[in-house]
């Protein structure tokens, strides 16, 4: 189990690093919005892996709130940039 957790942690860290690069150099606002949404998804997955590894459910409400925030923020950004194109 430890090898799986370490491997998933490394893969999530690489994915987060690549997403942060895209967030910083994204040419448009929509690219940055998608990168932000992907980064929140990576954080949710990392918290889920941590909850499974430590066998506790105390972080599940945080996962739910982060998922809702990611969804709502992406929809809000798309709504604001919809009329500008």
Short mmCIF file of C-alpha atoms in Angstrom, two decimals:
data_model
loop_
_atom_site.label_atom_id
_atom_site.label_comp_id
_atom_site.label_asym_id
_atom_site.label_seq_id
_atom_site.Cartn_x
_atom_site.Cartn_y
_atom_site.Cartn_z
CA UNK A 1 0.00 0.00 0.00
CA UNK A 2 2.86 2.37 0.76
CA UNK A 3 4.33 2.00 -2.72
CA UNK A 4 0.98 2.84 -4.29
CA UNK A 5 0.61 5.93 -2.10
CA UNK A 6 4.14 7.10 -2.92
CA UNK A 7 3.62 6.52 -6.64
CA UNK A 8 0.30 8.35 -6.63
CA UNK A 9 1.84 11.20 -4.64
CA UNK A 10 4.67 11.58 -7.12
CA UNK A 11 2.29 11.48 -10.08
CA UNK A 12 -0.02 14.02 -8.44
CA UNK A 13 2.95 16.30 -7.69
CA UNK A 14 4.11 16.16 -11.31
CA UNK A 15 0.57 16.84 -12.52
CA UNK A 16 0.24 19.77 -10.11
CA UNK A 17 3.57 21.22 -11.27
CA UNK A 18 2.58 21.00 -14.93
CA UNK A 19 -0.80 22.53 -14.11
CA UNK A 20 0.85 25.41 -12.24
CA UNK A 21 3.05 26.07 -15.25
CA UNK A 22 -0.05 26.21 -17.44
CA UNK A 23 -1.76 28.45 -14.89
CA UNK A 24 1.11 30.94 -14.99
CA UNK A 25 1.80 31.02 -18.75
CA UNK A 26 -1.70 30.34 -20.06
CA UNK A 27 -2.27 32.71 -22.96
CA UNK A 28 -5.97 33.32 -22.27
CA UNK A 29 -8.20 33.64 -19.26
CA UNK A 30 -10.05 30.48 -20.23
CA UNK A 31 -6.79 28.49 -20.26
CA UNK A 32 -6.07 29.74 -16.76
CA UNK A 33 -9.61 28.86 -15.64
CA UNK A 34 -9.25 25.31 -16.92
CA UNK A 35 -5.82 25.01 -15.26
CA UNK A 36 -7.31 26.25 -11.98
CA UNK A 37 -10.10 23.70 -12.22
CA UNK A 38 -7.62 20.91 -12.92
CA UNK A 39 -5.45 22.05 -9.99
CA UNK A 40 -8.45 21.91 -7.66
CA UNK A 41 -9.25 18.43 -8.96
CA UNK A 42 -5.66 17.35 -8.23
CA UNK A 43 -5.94 18.74 -4.69
CA UNK A 44 -9.23 16.88 -4.17
CA UNK A 45 -7.66 13.65 -5.42
CA UNK A 46 -4.63 14.13 -3.16
CA UNK A 47 -6.88 14.66 -0.14
CA UNK A 48 -8.85 11.57 -1.13
CA UNK A 49 -5.67 9.49 -1.33
CA UNK A 50 -4.63 10.79 2.08
CA UNK A 51 -8.03 9.94 3.56
CA UNK A 52 -7.87 6.40 2.18
CA UNK A 53 -4.32 5.88 3.38
CA UNK A 54 -5.03 7.10 6.93
CA UNK A 55 -8.50 5.50 7.02
CA UNK A 56 -10.44 8.51 8.22
CA UNK A 57 -13.40 10.44 6.89
CA UNK A 58 -12.83 13.82 8.50
CA UNK A 59 -11.61 15.39 5.25
CA UNK A 60 -14.64 14.36 3.18
CA UNK A 61 -16.54 17.64 3.79
CA UNK A 62 -13.45 19.52 2.61
CA UNK A 63 -13.45 17.42 -0.56
CA UNK A 64 -17.08 18.28 -1.18
CA UNK A 65 -16.56 22.02 -0.62
CA UNK A 66 -13.49 22.12 -2.87
CA UNK A 67 -15.37 20.32 -5.63
CA UNK A 68 -18.26 22.77 -5.43
CA UNK A 69 -15.90 25.78 -5.37
CA UNK A 70 -14.07 24.49 -8.43
CA UNK A 71 -17.29 23.96 -10.36
CA UNK A 72 -18.83 27.31 -9.43
CA UNK A 73 -15.64 29.28 -10.09
CA UNK A 74 -15.21 27.75 -13.53
CA UNK A 75 -18.82 28.51 -14.44
CA UNK A 76 -18.44 32.10 -13.17
CA UNK A 77 -15.27 32.69 -15.19
CA UNK A 78 -16.88 31.32 -18.33
CA UNK A 79 -19.94 33.53 -17.79
CA UNK A 80 -17.78 36.65 -17.45
CA UNK A 81 -15.66 35.90 -20.51
CA UNK A 82 -18.52 34.70 -22.70
CA UNK A 83 -19.47 38.13 -24.00
CA UNK A 84 -15.90 39.32 -24.59
CA UNK A 85 -15.14 37.01 -27.51
#
